[in-house]
Short mmCIF file of C-alpha atoms in Angstrom, two decimals:
data_model
loop_
_atom_site.label_atom_id
_atom_site.label_comp_id
_atom_site.label_asym_id
_atom_site.label_seq_id
_atom_site.Cartn_x
_atom_site.Cartn_y
_atom_site.Cartn_z
CA ALA Q 1 0.06 0.33 0.01
CA ASP Q 2 1.00 3.44 -0.74
CA LYS Q 3 1.79 6.49 1.98
CA ASN Q 4 -1.49 7.84 2.33
CA THR Q 5 -3.61 4.46 2.46
CA TRP Q 6 -0.39 3.74 5.71
CA ALA Q 7 -1.90 7.01 6.69
CA ILE Q 8 -5.29 6.13 6.56
CA ALA Q 9 -5.17 3.10 8.06
CA HIS Q 10 -3.30 4.76 11.40
CA ARG Q 11 -5.38 7.26 11.40
CA TRP Q 12 -8.31 5.73 12.04
CA ASP Q 13 -7.28 1.94 13.18
CA LEU Q 14 -7.85 -0.16 10.44
CA PRO Q 15 -5.57 -3.21 8.22
CA ALA Q 16 -4.84 -2.22 5.04
CA MET Q 17 -4.23 -3.97 2.04
CA ALA Q 18 -1.26 -3.96 -0.37
CA VAL Q 19 -2.66 -5.92 -3.60
CA LEU Q 20 -5.59 -7.87 -4.14
CA ASP Q 21 -4.37 -11.71 -4.78
CA PHE Q 22 -8.12 -13.09 -4.84
CA GLU Q 23 -11.41 -12.63 -6.30
CA PRO Q 24 -14.24 -12.51 -4.31
CA THR Q 25 -17.15 -14.48 -4.92
CA ALA Q 26 -20.25 -13.22 -7.35
CA GLU Q 27 -22.56 -13.41 -4.09
CA VAL Q 28 -19.97 -10.72 -2.90
CA LEU Q 29 -19.65 -8.48 -6.06
CA ALA Q 30 -23.61 -8.69 -6.20
CA GLN Q 31 -23.99 -6.45 -2.76
CA PHE Q 32 -23.25 -3.06 -4.24
CA GLY Q 33 -24.02 -3.00 -8.59
CA PRO Q 34 -21.67 -0.95 -9.83
CA GLU Q 35 -22.42 1.81 -10.43
CA VAL Q 36 -22.37 2.09 -6.87
CA ALA Q 37 -18.68 0.64 -6.70
CA ARG Q 38 -17.27 3.05 -9.43
CA ARG Q 39 -19.18 6.26 -7.50
CA LEU Q 40 -17.86 5.41 -3.89
CA ARG Q 41 -15.25 4.19 -4.92
CA ALA Q 42 -15.69 0.30 -2.92
CA LEU Q 43 -14.63 -2.35 -3.62
CA PRO Q 44 -16.63 -5.94 -1.59
CA LEU Q 45 -14.11 -8.19 -1.03
CA ALA Q 46 -16.00 -11.11 0.98
CA MET Q 47 -18.72 -11.40 3.61
CA HIS Q 48 -18.43 -13.57 6.89
CA LYS Q 49 -21.72 -13.46 9.46
CA GLY Q 50 -23.26 -10.37 8.91
CA LEU Q 51 -20.35 -8.55 7.67
CA ILE Q 52 -19.16 -7.43 4.44
CA ALA Q 53 -15.14 -6.37 4.13
CA VAL Q 54 -14.85 -3.39 1.75
CA ALA Q 55 -11.88 -1.84 0.12
CA LEU Q 56 -12.19 2.06 0.19
CA GLU Q 57 -9.81 4.45 -1.34
CA ASP Q 58 -10.80 6.37 1.77
CA ALA Q 59 -11.36 3.75 4.77
CA GLY Q 60 -12.34 6.69 7.15
CA ASP Q 61 -15.00 8.53 4.76
CA ARG Q 62 -18.42 8.16 7.21
CA GLU Q 63 -20.36 8.77 4.95
CA VAL Q 64 -19.84 6.75 2.42
CA ILE Q 65 -19.43 4.02 4.87
CA ASP Q 66 -23.33 5.00 5.93
CA GLN Q 67 -24.36 4.50 2.25
CA LEU Q 68 -22.66 1.15 1.48
CA ASN Q 69 -23.95 -0.06 4.47
CA PHE Q 70 -27.38 1.90 3.22
CA VAL Q 71 -27.59 -1.02 0.17
CA SER Q 72 -26.19 -3.69 1.79
CA HIS Q 73 -27.77 -6.18 4.33
CA ASN Q 74 -24.55 -6.61 5.74
CA ARG Q 75 -22.42 -4.42 8.70
CA VAL Q 76 -19.36 -2.56 6.35
CA VAL Q 77 -16.24 -3.53 7.83
CA PRO Q 78 -13.37 -0.72 5.70
CA ILE Q 79 -10.62 -1.61 4.64
CA ALA Q 80 -7.43 0.95 3.55
CA ALA Q 81 -6.50 0.31 0.07
CA SER Q 82 -4.62 2.74 -2.93
CA ALA Q 83 -6.72 4.23 -5.49
CA GLN Q 84 -4.64 2.48 -8.14
CA LEU Q 85 -6.10 -1.04 -6.70
CA ILE Q 86 -9.76 0.22 -6.18
CA ARG Q 87 -9.32 1.30 -9.66
CA GLU Q 88 -7.66 -1.93 -11.58
CA GLY Q 89 -10.32 -4.60 -9.13
CA ILE Q 90 -13.35 -2.28 -10.05
CA GLY Q 91 -11.93 -2.78 -13.91
CA LYS Q 92 -11.05 -6.58 -13.43
CA LEU Q 93 -14.60 -7.37 -11.34
CA TYR Q 94 -16.90 -5.30 -12.38
CA ASP Q 95 -16.32 -3.35 -15.55
CA ARG Q 96 -15.22 -6.08 -17.91
CA THR Q 97 -17.59 -8.88 -17.02
CA GLU Q 98 -20.31 -6.00 -17.28
CA ASP Q 99 -18.64 -5.72 -20.75
CA MET Q 100 -18.18 -8.76 -21.92
CA ALA Q 101 -22.23 -9.40 -20.98
CA ILE Q 102 -23.36 -6.36 -23.61
CA ALA Q 103 -20.71 -7.37 -26.06
CA PHE Q 104 -22.54 -10.80 -26.79
CA THR Q 105 -25.70 -8.77 -26.49
CA LEU Q 106 -25.37 -7.15 -29.47
CA GLY Q 107 -23.62 -10.18 -31.53
CA LEU Q 108 -19.91 -9.36 -30.83
CA ASP Q 109 -16.60 -11.10 -29.99
CA PRO Q 110 -15.33 -10.01 -26.80
CA SER Q 111 -11.94 -10.76 -27.55
CA ALA Q 112 -11.73 -9.52 -30.73
CA SER Q 113 -8.53 -7.06 -31.44
CA VAL Q 114 -10.04 -5.80 -35.03
CA VAL Q 115 -13.38 -4.37 -34.82
CA ASP Q 116 -15.73 -3.92 -37.79
CA SER Q 117 -15.89 -0.38 -38.26
CA SER Q 118 -17.87 -0.16 -41.03
CA GLU Q 119 -20.18 2.74 -41.00
CA ARG Q 120 -23.29 0.69 -41.73
CA GLU Q 121 -21.93 -1.53 -38.39
CA VAL Q 122 -20.98 1.00 -36.10
CA GLU Q 123 -24.61 2.46 -36.91
CA ARG Q 124 -26.35 -0.44 -35.81
CA LEU Q 125 -24.36 -0.39 -32.62
CA ALA Q 126 -24.70 3.16 -32.00
CA ARG Q 127 -28.59 2.56 -31.98
CA GLU Q 128 -28.41 -0.70 -29.97
CA GLN Q 129 -29.88 -0.13 -25.89
CA PRO Q 130 -26.92 -1.58 -24.25
CA VAL Q 131 -24.92 1.08 -25.46
CA VAL Q 132 -27.66 3.76 -25.40
CA THR Q 133 -27.86 3.23 -21.94
CA LEU Q 134 -24.20 2.73 -21.20
CA VAL Q 135 -23.67 6.35 -23.17
CA ALA Q 136 -26.36 8.17 -21.01
CA ASN Q 137 -25.13 6.67 -17.64
CA LEU Q 138 -22.18 7.86 -18.25
CA ILE Q 139 -23.45 11.03 -18.51
CA SER Q 140 -25.58 11.23 -15.87
CA SER Q 141 -22.75 9.88 -13.56
CA ALA Q 142 -20.10 12.79 -14.84
CA VAL Q 143 -23.22 14.95 -13.87
CA HIS Q 144 -23.73 13.38 -10.39
CA ARG Q 145 -20.23 13.86 -10.06
CA ARG Q 146 -19.82 17.53 -10.72
CA ALA Q 147 -17.33 16.55 -14.17
CA SER Q 148 -16.49 19.43 -15.66
CA ASP Q 149 -14.82 16.97 -18.96
CA ILE Q 150 -15.09 13.38 -20.05
CA HIS Q 151 -12.59 11.90 -21.77
CA VAL Q 152 -12.42 8.63 -23.69
CA ARG Q 153 -9.13 7.84 -24.27
CA PRO Q 154 -7.67 4.37 -26.52
CA GLY Q 155 -5.60 2.47 -25.64
CA GLU Q 156 -4.10 -1.03 -26.93
CA HIS Q 157 -6.21 -3.56 -25.02
CA GLY Q 158 -9.90 -0.70 -24.84
CA ALA Q 159 -10.41 2.44 -23.83
CA ASP Q 160 -10.09 4.53 -20.15
CA ILE Q 161 -13.24 6.99 -19.40
CA LEU Q 162 -11.91 9.58 -16.96
CA TYR Q 163 -13.71 12.77 -15.64
CA ARG Q 164 -12.33 15.96 -15.15
CA ILE Q 165 -13.51 16.78 -11.78
CA ASP Q 166 -12.30 19.95 -9.65
CA ASP Q 167 -9.37 20.27 -12.61
CA GLU Q 168 -8.01 16.41 -11.64
CA MET Q 169 -8.15 13.76 -14.19
CA VAL Q 170 -10.17 10.66 -12.40
CA PRO Q 171 -10.38 7.27 -13.74
CA VAL Q 172 -13.46 5.66 -14.13
CA ARG Q 173 -13.33 2.71 -16.16
CA ARG Q 174 -12.02 1.16 -18.82
CA LEU Q 175 -13.63 -0.35 -22.08
CA ILE Q 176 -12.61 -3.50 -23.11
CA HIS Q 177 -11.30 -3.22 -27.05
CA ALA Q 178 -14.90 -4.56 -28.97
CA LEU Q 179 -17.38 -2.23 -27.34
CA GLN Q 180 -14.94 0.93 -27.68
CA PRO Q 181 -16.32 1.69 -31.59
CA ALA Q 182 -19.91 1.58 -30.43
CA VAL Q 183 -19.48 4.42 -27.59
CA VAL Q 184 -17.31 6.18 -29.65
CA SER Q 185 -20.18 5.74 -32.59
CA ARG Q 186 -22.82 6.53 -30.25
CA ILE Q 187 -20.92 9.40 -28.42
CA LYS Q 188 -20.95 11.55 -32.64
CA VAL Q 189 -25.00 10.62 -32.88
CA LEU Q 190 -25.44 12.56 -30.30
CA ALA Q 191 -23.56 15.25 -31.87
CA ASN Q 192 -24.93 14.70 -35.27
CA MET Q 193 -21.33 13.15 -36.36
CA ASN Q 194 -20.45 11.41 -39.59
CA LEU Q 195 -20.28 8.35 -38.39
CA ALA Q 196 -17.90 6.90 -41.33
CA GLU Q 197 -15.42 9.60 -40.86
CA HIS Q 198 -12.47 8.24 -38.70
CA ARG Q 199 -8.97 10.04 -39.50
CA LYS Q 200 -10.15 13.74 -39.37
CA ALA Q 201 -11.27 15.65 -36.49
CA GLN Q 202 -14.66 16.54 -35.73
CA ASP Q 203 -16.87 18.47 -33.10
CA GLY Q 204 -20.46 18.72 -32.28
CA ARG Q 205 -22.72 19.71 -30.05
CA THR Q 206 -26.00 19.13 -28.28
CA THR Q 207 -28.22 19.03 -24.74
CA PHE Q 208 -29.01 15.84 -22.73
CA VAL Q 209 -32.34 15.50 -21.04
CA LEU Q 210 -31.20 13.90 -17.76
CA GLU Q 211 -33.61 11.60 -15.57
CA ASP Q 212 -35.12 14.22 -13.86
CA GLY Q 213 -35.25 16.81 -16.85
CA ARG Q 214 -32.34 18.98 -16.05
CA LYS Q 215 -30.65 19.75 -19.60
CA VAL Q 216 -27.07 19.61 -19.81
CA ASP Q 217 -25.36 21.08 -22.92
CA LEU Q 218 -22.69 19.00 -24.58
CA ARG Q 219 -19.92 20.45 -26.44
CA ILE Q 220 -18.26 17.24 -27.89
CA SER Q 221 -14.75 17.10 -30.49
CA VAL Q 222 -13.91 13.60 -31.37
CA LEU Q 223 -9.77 13.20 -32.93
CA PRO Q 224 -7.89 10.33 -34.49
CA ALA Q 225 -5.62 8.50 -32.11
CA VAL Q 226 -3.38 5.85 -33.13
CA PHE Q 227 -5.62 3.27 -31.33
CA GLY Q 228 -8.83 4.46 -32.42
CA GLU Q 229 -10.47 7.95 -31.95
CA SER Q 230 -10.27 10.29 -28.55
CA VAL Q 231 -13.32 11.94 -26.93
CA VAL Q 232 -13.63 14.95 -25.07
CA VAL Q 233 -16.97 15.86 -24.11
CA ARG Q 234 -17.58 19.02 -21.87
CA LEU Q 235 -20.50 19.58 -20.09
CA LEU Q 236 -22.14 22.02 -19.36
CA ASP Q 237 -25.67 22.03 -16.66
CA SER Q 238 -27.97 24.86 -17.67
CA SER Q 239 -29.53 25.10 -14.52
CA GLU Q 240 -26.72 25.88 -12.64
CA GLY Q 241 -25.12 28.30 -15.28
CA LEU Q 242 -28.03 30.42 -14.78
CA TRP Q 243 -28.50 32.18 -10.72
CA ASN Q 244 -31.67 34.40 -9.75
CA LEU Q 245 -30.39 38.02 -8.56
CA GLU Q 246 -30.42 36.33 -4.46
CA GLN Q 247 -28.00 33.25 -5.39
CA LEU Q 248 -26.03 36.07 -6.69
CA GLY Q 249 -25.10 37.36 -3.30
CA LEU Q 250 -26.16 40.66 -4.00
CA THR Q 251 -26.10 43.63 -0.36
CA PRO Q 252 -29.73 45.65 -0.22
CA GLU Q 253 -27.83 48.74 -1.92
CA ASP Q 254 -25.72 46.67 -4.99
CA ARG Q 255 -29.29 45.46 -5.51
CA GLN Q 256 -30.97 49.04 -5.38
CA ARG Q 257 -28.47 50.38 -7.79
CA LEU Q 258 -29.27 47.14 -10.04
CA ASP Q 259 -33.31 48.03 -9.99
CA ASP Q 260 -32.36 51.91 -10.63
CA VAL Q 261 -29.73 50.98 -12.94
CA MET Q 262 -32.82 48.35 -15.01
CA SER Q 263 -35.42 51.25 -13.84
CA ARG Q 264 -33.46 53.90 -16.42
CA SER Q 265 -32.82 51.31 -19.21
CA HIS Q 266 -36.54 50.46 -19.46
CA GLY Q 267 -37.95 54.24 -18.89
#
């Protein structure tokens, strides 16, 4: 474990782990869904007599532990772990399993290193419900976590998805290579881009409606890269971008001056 992990463990008198050298059972992993694990950066490890051991990036965060206790039938025993261990564990135990299931549903070979990128195929994939849901969840989660950007960075074995939160790039999941073109194509569809174009940069924009009815403006850039297409989605929550006069914190005197100016301008 790194110094930060040991510091947290020492401060809260908790156990710490340096490596994940075993695979939790399906029953244990089912205690938290993938979205909960990613959002709270929590990795369930084992259960015993009403207790569940959970590796946490910040094992001293009482709010995170309370949320995990709420969704689990077992009482959480926190274990300090590094951010890297948590990311790699979630990638291996949640992301890959979920992605392989989606690939099978779409009729794709999850282990394929070469994927059909013809316009007809990528258009089909972009409109399939599992892909639509996956991209929608990525956007909704980014807004929920107050991210300013979503980055899709292609690599040799898949694509890393990161959120920019408070100017820090936070890895949230890794896509298997077979799903990478489908996700990029879905984002292109949202921005009304040319699906057949893979060698030139494209820019677009759209408005995405969240489940609660809020609208989020998206500015989307797609760039060709060595292992596929790289994507940056900039998010602007319209409801947060517009403040009323009370939210601006104006003093009564400033408010009166503003009212006077507005009255003169309409006079």
